[in-house]
Structures are given as structure tokens and as C-alpha cells.
Amino acid sequence: MSNYYQPDIETASREEIEKLQSERLVKAVKRVYEKVPIYRERMDEAGVKPEDIKGIEDLYKLPFTSKQDLRDTYPYGMFAVPMEEVARLHASSGTTGKQIVVGYTQNDLDIWGDIVARQLVAAGITKKDKVHVAYGYGLFTGGLGIAEGSRRLGCTSIPVSSGNTARQLTIMQDFLSDAIACTPSYAMYLGESAAKAGIDTSKLPLRAGIFGAEPWTEEMRKEIEKSLNIKAYDIYGLTEIMGPGVAYECSEQRGMHVNEDHFIIEILDPETHKPVPDGEKGEIVFTCLTKEAFPLIRFRTKDIGTVTHEKCACGRTFVRMSKPMGRIDDMLIIRGVNVFPSQIETVLLQMNLSPNYQIIVDRKGVLDTIEVQVEMTEDTFSDTISDISRYERELADRLKSVLGIAAKATFVSAGSIARSEGKAKRVIDRRNLV
Ligand code: ADP
Ligand code: ZN
């Protein structure tokens, strides 16, 4: 039995992939130039004609697009088909500001289903399995995106949507879910709630999890795998480009294969806009090759990551991207030092502390302060004050060595930090910097 959904393309040679990308890019650029005014204006300004784009080697000549362009043309200014051809609208979850709206033709939805199905198969899911979808259904792409993939693969989807944790656990037990898809922070919470409810997850058929839509660490993966007794896979996507399934993890779990027949990934130095070598961090930029309704060219995601062309033992030949290390938007600048919430999370989990934490940034006079509040767990602490302050000092020391600046560490009581059913809110910035 093959563990690929579309083996011909998932294991194609680099030459074949690049040839296909070049053909598709030429067509995509011609189309957007004809159909979407903003592309024509930008390309005219830059002195680039569609004929100048002969293949992927010419990609660098094309102007960038950004979230701001989507906001400026809100709601439908960047659509490339008339509304009668649009089968579905979705909107970004608005984590970083005003929402944007995107559209899909029937064909776009089929392709979306295919790329999500590639992930499901890579996670060992077959037609016989039942996939419990606890991502939100609605304008957010998570729920319906995974549903499209399940439908294309032919497995059974259980559209539970997000929320009502007790009900999620009942359904998981009664409907015998084989796999679950939700945000990693919610998966942590489900694991925690299952333990509290006395559910022995090793007795459930659940064996795989498809988790994405927000940053998570390897340590968090271990926690989830342990508490839900599953193998946890990372899936990456963003509304603007498609939704979940832009890149997907295989059983090697060493980076996510980018669906390169539909998207070109570039990793660029955010300042010079030049590509950085494999393994070096930069801003992730995507170009859609086949999207009909809402094709973005050189979209700056503001996500930071790396890419590798190294061969993967799974046999897939698509390049692999790292877990995004955060967004340029998420990056906190504290006393001039760049700090990512993911660095803090790694420290917490390495010390076996609770993954339920919050980062509070404030300004006292001219000095920025950062405080990490983390919940106490029953097994790590006895309740003497001196124990707690010893742990707090140790955590503060570790944070200082990783972040390069001093941070206050505070333990708070278990359960006191709000849980999220979708994306977790980790940072509270009280500095009012606008
Ligand atoms: P919003 O921008 O409103 O959050 P989206 O739901 O489109 O809307 O979010 C996409 C973003 O979510 C990505 O740009 C990325 O920052 C983050 N993301 C998605 N998948 C992952 C993942 N597997 N790991 C880390 N971050 C992810
Ligand atoms: Zn692989």
C-alpha cells in the first residue's frame, strides 16, 4: 500500500517539478496581469511585462504583494474571476488586525482538498478512518479545509467544530475517532481535560493528530503525543494562500513538504529581499500557481522560517519548510532585543513546566519589562513558598540566557490562564506603542 495520495507528483524529480512550476507561473502571471488591476499597475510600475516571465528563474522580477494590499482592495479587489464563478468565501481569523476575505472556485476547492488529502495520507489516515475535526467551521479555513481533504480522500469526517470540550471527549469516545485535527494549543487542552475526566487515552482508537494554524514547539508535540497517545503531525497554511495544507509533514517529522506543484516558496532576507541559502532564516514568500479565484503572486507572509532541499527519507521530493518560528508581527522588541514567544515556550517545556503560560510586556518609565507567567502543575511542585521561589529563580535564569535580556518569572495557580479553543493568545503587550 502506498503512503502517498498522489505519488506521481509527490515523488517527481526536481526537474519535473521545476518544469511544471515554470509553465504554471507563466500562465498565472499572464492571467493576473489581465484580470487584476493591482498586478497590472505594479508590474507596469516595475517595468515588467508578462512576456518577461519565462520561468521560475524570472520570479524575482515580479513585485511583492502583502496583507496591506488585501486590506486596501477589501473585499473583492484582488479576485481574478467574476463572483458567479466563486464557490466559497473564507476570511482570515484576524489574529493580526482587520480581516481579509478570499475566494475559491470549484476547481480551487478540489485542489485544496487534494493537498489536504496528501497530509492525511502522510499521517497514515486511510479511507477507513474517521477524522474528528475540532478546528472551527465557518469563515476560518481550518474546519472546512480539513473537511475538503477528508472528502477527497474518502475517509469519514466528523465535523465537531471547536468548543465544548466535554462534548469533544464524548464524541471521541463514542464515535471512535481515529484521527483529530485542531490547533495544537487546543490539543494540549483536550489532553489535559481527558486526564482530568479520568479517560485512558491508550484505550481509544485515536492514533494521529493534524495540528497547525499557530506556532508550536517540539516539546509541545511530545506533550500532546503523550497525553492523547497519538502521533502528532504539523500542517501549515494561511488563508491568503489557501488555508491548511500549503505544507504538510510526513512520518519523518523533519519539516513540512511544500505543495510545490501549486505554490512556490521563497525564503527572503526581510531587508534586502534576496533569497537566503537553505537552512537560513528569512521571511516566507509564496506564489500561487494554480489558484483561479484568488491568486497571489509573491505574497509576503511575515512568517519566519527556513527551507531545505535535502532528500527526505519518506521519498517525497517537495522541499521542506521548517516550523515557522513566529511572525515578524509577533516578534517583540524588548529593550532593543528581538524576542519570539516560541523561544520562551521552548524554555518552559524543556524545564517540564506547564505549557499554559502568558507573556506580559510593559513599560516602566523608559524601560521595557517582560514577565512570564506560568501555571503550576501538581507534580512539579510541593507548595512551600521557598520551593516556588527557587523554581522562579531558575526559570528567570534560563530565560535570561536564552533571550539575552532579563525576564521576570512568576508561577500562577493551575487553571488560572484562559484556555483557547482556537489560536492561543500568548502575549499581552501593555506598552501602548503605536
Ligand atoms: P490569521 O492571520 O488571522 O491568524 P490564518 O488563519 O490565515 O489567519 O493564519 C495563518 C497563520 O497562522 C500563518 O501565517 C502562520 O503565522 C500561522 N500558522 C499556520 N500554520 C502554522 C504552523 N503549522 N506552525 C506555525 N504557525 C502556523
Ligand atoms: Zn518526507
mmCIF file of N, CA, C and O in Angstrom, residues 341-419:
data_model
loop_
_atom_site.group_PDB
_atom_site.id
_atom_site.type_symbol
_atom_site.label_atom_id
_atom_site.label_comp_id
_atom_site.label_asym_id
_atom_site.label_seq_id
_atom_site.Cartn_x
_atom_site.Cartn_y
_atom_site.Cartn_z
ATOM 1 N N PRO A 341 7.868 34.581 21.158
ATOM 2 C CA PRO A 341 7.195 33.759 22.171
ATOM 3 C C PRO A 341 7.633 32.291 22.099
ATOM 4 O O PRO A 341 7.724 31.618 23.120
ATOM 5 N N SER A 342 7.957 31.790 20.905
ATOM 6 C CA SER A 342 8.336 30.376 20.793
ATOM 7 C C SER A 342 9.624 30.057 21.567
ATOM 8 O O SER A 342 9.800 28.954 22.068
ATOM 9 N N GLN A 343 10.517 31.052 21.706
ATOM 10 C CA GLN A 343 11.741 30.811 22.486
ATOM 11 C C GLN A 343 11.386 30.568 23.953
ATOM 12 O O GLN A 343 11.966 29.729 24.619
ATOM 13 N N ILE A 344 10.414 31.340 24.423
ATOM 14 C CA ILE A 344 10.010 31.222 25.823
ATOM 15 C C ILE A 344 9.331 29.884 26.059
ATOM 16 O O ILE A 344 9.607 29.178 27.024
ATOM 17 N N GLU A 345 8.473 29.514 25.106
ATOM 18 C CA GLU A 345 7.769 28.239 25.232
ATOM 19 C C GLU A 345 8.746 27.064 25.282
ATOM 20 O O GLU A 345 8.577 26.122 26.057
ATOM 21 N N THR A 346 9.781 27.138 24.469
ATOM 22 C CA THR A 346 10.768 26.062 24.463
ATOM 23 C C THR A 346 11.416 25.921 25.832
ATOM 24 O O THR A 346 11.569 24.814 26.347
ATOM 25 N N VAL A 347 11.775 27.047 26.441
ATOM 26 C CA VAL A 347 12.387 27.002 27.774
ATOM 27 C C VAL A 347 11.427 26.332 28.776
ATOM 28 O O VAL A 347 11.815 25.453 29.546
ATOM 29 N N LEU A 348 10.168 26.746 28.739
ATOM 30 C CA LEU A 348 9.199 26.216 29.707
ATOM 31 C C LEU A 348 9.085 24.701 29.572
ATOM 32 O O LEU A 348 9.092 23.957 30.558
ATOM 33 N N LEU A 349 8.986 24.254 28.326
ATOM 34 C CA LEU A 349 8.753 22.829 28.140
ATOM 35 C C LEU A 349 10.023 22.022 28.402
ATOM 36 O O LEU A 349 9.957 20.902 28.882
ATOM 37 N N GLN A 350 11.181 22.621 28.118
ATOM 38 C CA GLN A 350 12.424 21.917 28.454
ATOM 39 C C GLN A 350 12.557 21.721 29.951
ATOM 40 O O GLN A 350 13.136 20.755 30.416
ATOM 41 N N MET A 351 12.012 22.647 30.704
ATOM 42 C CA MET A 351 12.086 22.526 32.166
ATOM 43 C C MET A 351 10.913 21.716 32.717
ATOM 44 O O MET A 351 10.710 21.684 33.935
ATOM 45 N N ASN A 352 10.133 21.117 31.790
ATOM 46 C CA ASN A 352 8.969 20.338 32.206
ATOM 47 C C ASN A 352 7.936 21.151 32.949
ATOM 48 O O ASN A 352 7.265 20.647 33.844
ATOM 49 N N LEU A 353 7.849 22.432 32.587
ATOM 50 C CA LEU A 353 6.840 23.271 33.236
ATOM 51 C C LEU A 353 5.578 23.235 32.390
ATOM 52 O O LEU A 353 5.565 22.681 31.299
ATOM 53 N N SER A 354 4.538 23.853 32.895
ATOM 54 C CA SER A 354 3.262 23.806 32.191
ATOM 55 C C SER A 354 3.341 24.567 30.872
ATOM 56 O O SER A 354 3.965 25.628 30.788
ATOM 57 N N PRO A 355 2.700 24.059 29.819
ATOM 58 C CA PRO A 355 2.618 24.803 28.556
ATOM 59 C C PRO A 355 1.585 25.922 28.601
ATOM 60 O O PRO A 355 1.393 26.629 27.634
ATOM 61 N N ASN A 356 0.916 26.068 29.736
ATOM 62 C CA ASN A 356 -0.045 27.166 29.869
ATOM 63 C C ASN A 356 0.674 28.367 30.468
ATOM 64 O O ASN A 356 1.013 28.380 31.642
ATOM 65 N N TYR A 357 0.932 29.335 29.594
ATOM 66 C CA TYR A 357 1.715 30.483 30.029
ATOM 67 C C TYR A 357 1.229 31.733 29.317
ATOM 68 O O TYR A 357 0.456 31.668 28.365
ATOM 69 N N GLN A 358 1.706 32.859 29.799
ATOM 70 C CA GLN A 358 1.357 34.138 29.226
ATOM 71 C C GLN A 358 2.553 35.067 29.358
ATOM 72 O O GLN A 358 3.274 34.984 30.346
ATOM 73 N N ILE A 359 2.744 35.903 28.360
ATOM 74 C CA ILE A 359 3.880 36.811 28.404
ATOM 75 C C ILE A 359 3.324 38.224 28.549
ATOM 76 O O ILE A 359 2.493 38.644 27.751
ATOM 77 N N ILE A 360 3.771 38.915 29.571
ATOM 78 C CA ILE A 360 3.249 40.259 29.789
ATOM 79 C C ILE A 360 4.362 41.267 29.588
ATOM 80 O O ILE A 360 5.402 41.200 30.251
ATOM 81 N N VAL A 361 4.142 42.138 28.635
ATOM 82 C CA VAL A 361 5.159 43.132 28.342
ATOM 83 C C VAL A 361 4.620 44.476 28.805
ATOM 84 O O VAL A 361 3.452 44.782 28.604
ATOM 85 N N ASP A 362 5.472 45.237 29.450
ATOM 86 C CA ASP A 362 5.017 46.531 29.960
ATOM 87 C C ASP A 362 6.168 47.521 29.868
ATOM 88 O O ASP A 362 7.284 47.141 29.469
ATOM 89 N N ARG A 363 5.890 48.732 30.208
ATOM 90 C CA ARG A 363 6.973 49.716 30.206
ATOM 91 C C ARG A 363 6.928 50.507 31.500
ATOM 92 O O ARG A 363 5.904 51.100 31.836
ATOM 93 N N LYS A 364 8.049 50.458 32.236
ATOM 94 C CA LYS A 364 8.115 51.216 33.492
ATOM 95 C C LYS A 364 9.087 52.358 33.251
ATOM 96 O O LYS A 364 10.274 52.127 33.095
ATOM 97 N N GLY A 365 8.543 53.589 33.166
ATOM 98 C CA GLY A 365 9.397 54.720 32.786
ATOM 99 C C GLY A 365 9.828 54.516 31.348
ATOM 100 O O GLY A 365 8.988 54.365 30.466
ATOM 101 N N VAL A 366 11.125 54.427 31.122
ATOM 102 C CA VAL A 366 11.579 54.203 29.753
ATOM 103 C C VAL A 366 11.974 52.752 29.526
ATOM 104 O O VAL A 366 12.399 52.379 28.451
ATOM 105 N N LEU A 367 11.821 51.949 30.575
ATOM 106 C CA LEU A 367 12.346 50.588 30.488
ATOM 107 C C LEU A 367 11.247 49.565 30.197
ATOM 108 O O LEU A 367 10.244 49.502 30.896
ATOM 109 N N ASP A 368 11.452 48.782 29.140
ATOM 110 C CA ASP A 368 10.502 47.704 28.856
ATOM 111 C C ASP A 368 10.709 46.576 29.854
ATOM 112 O O ASP A 368 11.839 46.243 30.193
ATOM 113 N N THR A 369 9.598 45.993 30.299
ATOM 114 C CA THR A 369 9.728 44.837 31.192
ATOM 115 C C THR A 369 9.004 43.649 30.570
ATOM 116 O O THR A 369 8.038 43.823 29.826
ATOM 117 N N ILE A 370 9.489 42.480 30.873
ATOM 118 C CA ILE A 370 8.820 41.288 30.380
ATOM 119 C C ILE A 370 8.659 40.305 31.539
ATOM 120 O O ILE A 370 9.592 40.081 32.308
ATOM 121 N N GLU A 371 7.452 39.807 31.637
ATOM 122 C CA GLU A 371 7.170 38.854 32.707
ATOM 123 C C GLU A 371 6.546 37.613 32.088
ATOM 124 O O GLU A 371 5.657 37.715 31.238
ATOM 125 N N VAL A 372 7.025 36.462 32.489
ATOM 126 C CA VAL A 372 6.451 35.215 32.004
ATOM 127 C C VAL A 372 5.681 34.597 33.158
ATOM 128 O O VAL A 372 6.257 34.296 34.198
ATOM 129 N N GLN A 373 4.370 34.470 32.951
ATOM 130 C CA GLN A 373 3.551 33.831 33.987
ATOM 131 C C GLN A 373 3.277 32.412 33.537
ATOM 132 O O GLN A 373 2.823 32.200 32.416
ATOM 133 N N VAL A 374 3.538 31.460 34.407
ATOM 134 C CA VAL A 374 3.321 30.074 34.019
ATOM 135 C C VAL A 374 2.557 29.359 35.133
ATOM 136 O O VAL A 374 2.769 29.633 36.316
ATOM 137 N N GLU A 375 1.670 28.502 34.726
ATOM 138 C CA GLU A 375 0.848 27.817 35.730
ATOM 139 C C GLU A 375 1.658 26.750 36.469
ATOM 140 O O GLU A 375 2.505 26.088 35.887
ATOM 141 N N MET A 376 1.323 26.568 37.715
ATOM 142 C CA MET A 376 1.937 25.481 38.487
ATOM 143 C C MET A 376 1.218 24.184 38.124
ATOM 144 O O MET A 376 0.043 24.207 37.794
ATOM 145 N N THR A 377 1.956 23.101 38.150
ATOM 146 C CA THR A 377 1.291 21.809 37.945
ATOM 147 C C THR A 377 1.481 21.014 39.218
ATOM 148 O O THR A 377 2.452 21.228 39.951
ATOM 149 N N GLU A 378 0.582 20.072 39.467
ATOM 150 C CA GLU A 378 0.633 19.345 40.745
ATOM 151 C C GLU A 378 1.942 18.583 40.943
ATOM 152 O O GLU A 378 2.547 18.619 41.993
ATOM 153 N N ASP A 379 2.411 17.921 39.866
ATOM 154 C CA ASP A 379 3.573 17.050 40.071
ATOM 155 C C ASP A 379 4.899 17.785 40.175
ATOM 156 O O ASP A 379 5.847 17.276 40.733
ATOM 157 N N THR A 380 4.996 19.018 39.639
ATOM 158 C CA THR A 380 6.299 19.683 39.717
ATOM 159 C C THR A 380 6.539 20.423 41.021
ATOM 160 O O THR A 380 7.645 20.805 41.323
ATOM 161 N N PHE A 381 5.474 20.650 41.784
ATOM 162 C CA PHE A 381 5.664 21.491 42.957
ATOM 163 C C PHE A 381 5.151 20.901 44.253
ATOM 164 O O PHE A 381 4.071 20.338 44.289
ATOM 165 N N SER A 382 5.928 21.078 45.267
ATOM 166 C CA SER A 382 5.327 20.981 46.586
ATOM 167 C C SER A 382 4.921 22.432 46.864
ATOM 168 O O SER A 382 5.369 23.334 46.182
ATOM 169 N N ASP A 383 4.078 22.676 47.847
ATOM 170 C CA ASP A 383 3.541 24.027 47.897
ATOM 171 C C ASP A 383 4.288 24.985 48.818
ATOM 172 O O ASP A 383 3.776 26.014 49.187
ATOM 173 N N THR A 384 5.494 24.655 49.191
ATOM 174 C CA THR A 384 6.175 25.618 50.057
ATOM 175 C C THR A 384 6.669 26.815 49.241
ATOM 176 O O THR A 384 7.089 26.679 48.093
ATOM 177 N N ILE A 385 6.562 27.959 49.872
ATOM 178 C CA ILE A 385 6.920 29.208 49.199
ATOM 179 C C ILE A 385 8.375 29.164 48.724
ATOM 180 O O ILE A 385 8.700 29.614 47.641
ATOM 181 N N SER A 386 9.241 28.581 49.528
ATOM 182 C CA SER A 386 10.651 28.614 49.148
ATOM 183 C C SER A 386 10.899 27.765 47.901
ATOM 184 O O SER A 386 11.709 28.106 47.057
ATOM 185 N N ASP A 387 10.149 26.670 47.765
ATOM 186 C CA ASP A 387 10.253 25.864 46.546
ATOM 187 C C ASP A 387 9.868 26.674 45.320
ATOM 188 O O ASP A 387 10.545 26.649 44.304
ATOM 189 N N ILE A 388 8.749 27.361 45.456
ATOM 190 C CA ILE A 388 8.253 28.128 44.313
ATOM 191 C C ILE A 388 9.251 29.207 43.929
ATOM 192 O O ILE A 388 9.589 29.360 42.766
ATOM 193 N N SER A 389 9.763 29.909 44.918
ATOM 194 C CA SER A 389 10.689 30.976 44.516
ATOM 195 C C SER A 389 11.996 30.409 43.955
ATOM 196 O O SER A 389 12.609 31.033 43.102
ATOM 197 N N ARG A 390 12.364 29.223 44.380
ATOM 198 C CA ARG A 390 13.557 28.603 43.782
ATOM 199 C C ARG A 390 13.306 28.323 42.296
ATOM 200 O O ARG A 390 14.130 28.606 41.435
ATOM 201 N N TYR A 391 12.152 27.758 41.988
ATOM 202 C CA TYR A 391 11.797 27.495 40.587
ATOM 203 C C TYR A 391 11.728 28.778 39.770
ATOM 204 O O TYR A 391 12.148 28.838 38.621
ATOM 205 N N GLU A 392 11.160 29.810 40.401
ATOM 206 C CA GLU A 392 11.042 31.087 39.684
ATOM 207 C C GLU A 392 12.427 31.636 39.346
ATOM 208 O O GLU A 392 12.651 32.118 38.243
ATOM 209 N N ARG A 393 13.348 31.497 40.288
ATOM 210 C CA ARG A 393 14.710 31.997 40.025
ATOM 211 C C ARG A 393 15.366 31.199 38.920
ATOM 212 O O ARG A 393 16.008 31.740 38.034
ATOM 213 N N GLU A 394 15.157 29.886 38.963
ATOM 214 C CA GLU A 394 15.773 29.031 37.949
ATOM 215 C C GLU A 394 15.218 29.362 36.559
ATOM 216 O O GLU A 394 15.960 29.486 35.588
ATOM 217 N N LEU A 395 13.905 29.533 36.499
ATOM 218 C CA LEU A 395 13.285 29.880 35.211
ATOM 219 C C LEU A 395 13.802 31.234 34.720
ATOM 220 O O LEU A 395 14.165 31.385 33.541
ATOM 221 N N ALA A 396 13.868 32.208 35.626
ATOM 222 C CA ALA A 396 14.355 33.539 35.231
ATOM 223 C C ALA A 396 15.781 33.440 34.681
ATOM 224 O O ALA A 396 16.121 34.077 33.676
ATOM 225 N N ASP A 397 16.613 32.608 35.306
ATOM 226 C CA ASP A 397 17.991 32.439 34.826
ATOM 227 C C ASP A 397 18.023 31.849 33.423
ATOM 228 O O ASP A 397 18.763 32.302 32.560
ATOM 229 N N ARG A 398 17.232 30.808 33.241
ATOM 230 C CA ARG A 398 17.209 30.154 31.919
ATOM 231 C C ARG A 398 16.709 31.124 30.851
ATOM 232 O O ARG A 398 17.237 31.180 29.741
ATOM 233 N N LEU A 399 15.655 31.875 31.189
ATOM 234 C CA LEU A 399 15.111 32.825 30.214
ATOM 235 C C LEU A 399 16.167 33.862 29.847
ATOM 236 O O LEU A 399 16.352 34.186 28.689
ATOM 237 N N LYS A 400 16.892 34.299 30.858
ATOM 238 C CA LYS A 400 17.910 35.318 30.589
ATOM 239 C C LYS A 400 18.972 34.772 29.637
ATOM 240 O O LYS A 400 19.400 35.448 28.713
ATOM 241 N N SER A 401 19.360 33.526 29.844
ATOM 242 C CA SER A 401 20.425 33.021 28.979
ATOM 243 C C SER A 401 19.925 32.767 27.560
ATOM 244 O O SER A 401 20.659 32.947 26.611
ATOM 245 N N VAL A 402 18.654 32.398 27.395
ATOM 246 C CA VAL A 402 18.141 32.155 26.044
ATOM 247 C C VAL A 402 17.774 33.456 25.324
ATOM 248 O O VAL A 402 18.067 33.634 24.149
ATOM 249 N N LEU A 403 17.133 34.370 26.053
ATOM 250 C CA LEU A 403 16.645 35.583 25.397
ATOM 251 C C LEU A 403 17.692 36.687 25.320
ATOM 252 O O LEU A 403 17.615 37.564 24.476
ATOM 253 N N GLY A 404 18.633 36.641 26.230
ATOM 254 C CA GLY A 404 19.647 37.691 26.254
ATOM 255 C C GLY A 404 19.198 38.939 27.004
ATOM 256 O O GLY A 404 19.878 39.953 27.007
ATOM 257 N N ILE A 405 18.030 38.891 27.618
ATOM 258 C CA ILE A 405 17.591 40.002 28.471
ATOM 259 C C ILE A 405 16.938 39.419 29.719
ATOM 260 O O ILE A 405 16.484 38.273 29.700
ATOM 261 N N ALA A 406 16.866 40.230 30.764
ATOM 262 C CA ALA A 406 16.273 39.728 31.994
ATOM 263 C C ALA A 406 14.753 39.678 31.871
ATOM 264 O O ALA A 406 14.135 40.578 31.312
ATOM 265 N N ALA A 407 14.166 38.599 32.358
ATOM 266 C CA ALA A 407 12.711 38.470 32.359
ATOM 267 C C ALA A 407 12.290 38.019 33.737
ATOM 268 O O ALA A 407 12.991 37.250 34.398
ATOM 269 N N LYS A 408 11.145 38.498 34.185
ATOM 270 C CA LYS A 408 10.628 38.070 35.475
ATOM 271 C C LYS A 408 9.845 36.769 35.276
ATOM 272 O O LYS A 408 9.135 36.630 34.271
ATOM 273 N N ALA A 409 9.993 35.853 36.198
ATOM 274 C CA ALA A 409 9.238 34.605 36.094
ATOM 275 C C ALA A 409 8.295 34.501 37.279
ATOM 276 O O ALA A 409 8.706 34.718 38.415
ATOM 277 N N THR A 410 7.046 34.218 37.013
ATOM 278 C CA THR A 410 6.060 34.120 38.091
ATOM 279 C C THR A 410 5.221 32.874 37.910
ATOM 280 O O THR A 410 4.744 32.614 36.802
ATOM 281 N N PHE A 411 5.042 32.123 38.998
ATOM 282 C CA PHE A 411 4.133 30.977 38.919
ATOM 283 C C PHE A 411 2.756 31.396 39.377
ATOM 284 O O PHE A 411 2.609 32.107 40.363
ATOM 285 N N VAL A 412 1.749 30.980 38.630
ATOM 286 C CA VAL A 412 0.368 31.301 38.995
ATOM 287 C C VAL A 412 -0.378 29.986 39.200
ATOM 288 O O VAL A 412 0.110 28.925 38.796
ATOM 289 N N SER A 413 -1.557 30.056 39.802
ATOM 290 C CA SER A 413 -2.194 28.788 40.155
ATOM 291 C C SER A 413 -2.726 28.067 38.925
ATOM 292 O O SER A 413 -3.041 28.686 37.906
ATOM 293 N N ALA A 414 -2.788 26.745 39.039
ATOM 294 C CA ALA A 414 -3.206 25.896 37.923
ATOM 295 C C ALA A 414 -4.590 26.301 37.445
ATOM 296 O O ALA A 414 -5.478 26.577 38.248
ATOM 297 N N GLY A 415 -4.763 26.378 36.138
ATOM 298 C CA GLY A 415 -6.073 26.680 35.563
ATOM 299 C C GLY A 415 -6.397 28.162 35.498
ATOM 300 O O GLY A 415 -7.467 28.546 35.042
ATOM 301 N N SER A 416 -5.463 29.035 35.976
ATOM 302 C CA SER A 416 -5.827 30.462 36.038
ATOM 303 C C SER A 416 -5.612 31.201 34.713
ATOM 304 O O SER A 416 -6.119 32.290 34.529
ATOM 305 N N ILE A 417 -4.877 30.605 33.784
ATOM 306 C CA ILE A 417 -4.676 31.284 32.496
ATOM 307 C C ILE A 417 -5.734 30.780 31.514
ATOM 308 O O ILE A 417 -5.958 29.578 31.392
ATOM 309 N N ALA A 418 -6.399 31.729 30.841
ATOM 310 C CA ALA A 418 -7.529 31.365 29.970
ATOM 311 C C ALA A 418 -7.100 30.382 28.896
ATOM 312 O O ALA A 418 -6.035 30.529 28.292
ATOM 313 N N ARG A 419 -7.900 29.326 28.660
ATOM 314 C CA ARG A 419 -7.634 28.357 27.592
ATOM 315 C C ARG A 419 -8.282 28.856 26.314
ATOM 316 O O ARG A 419 -9.286 29.566 26.354
#
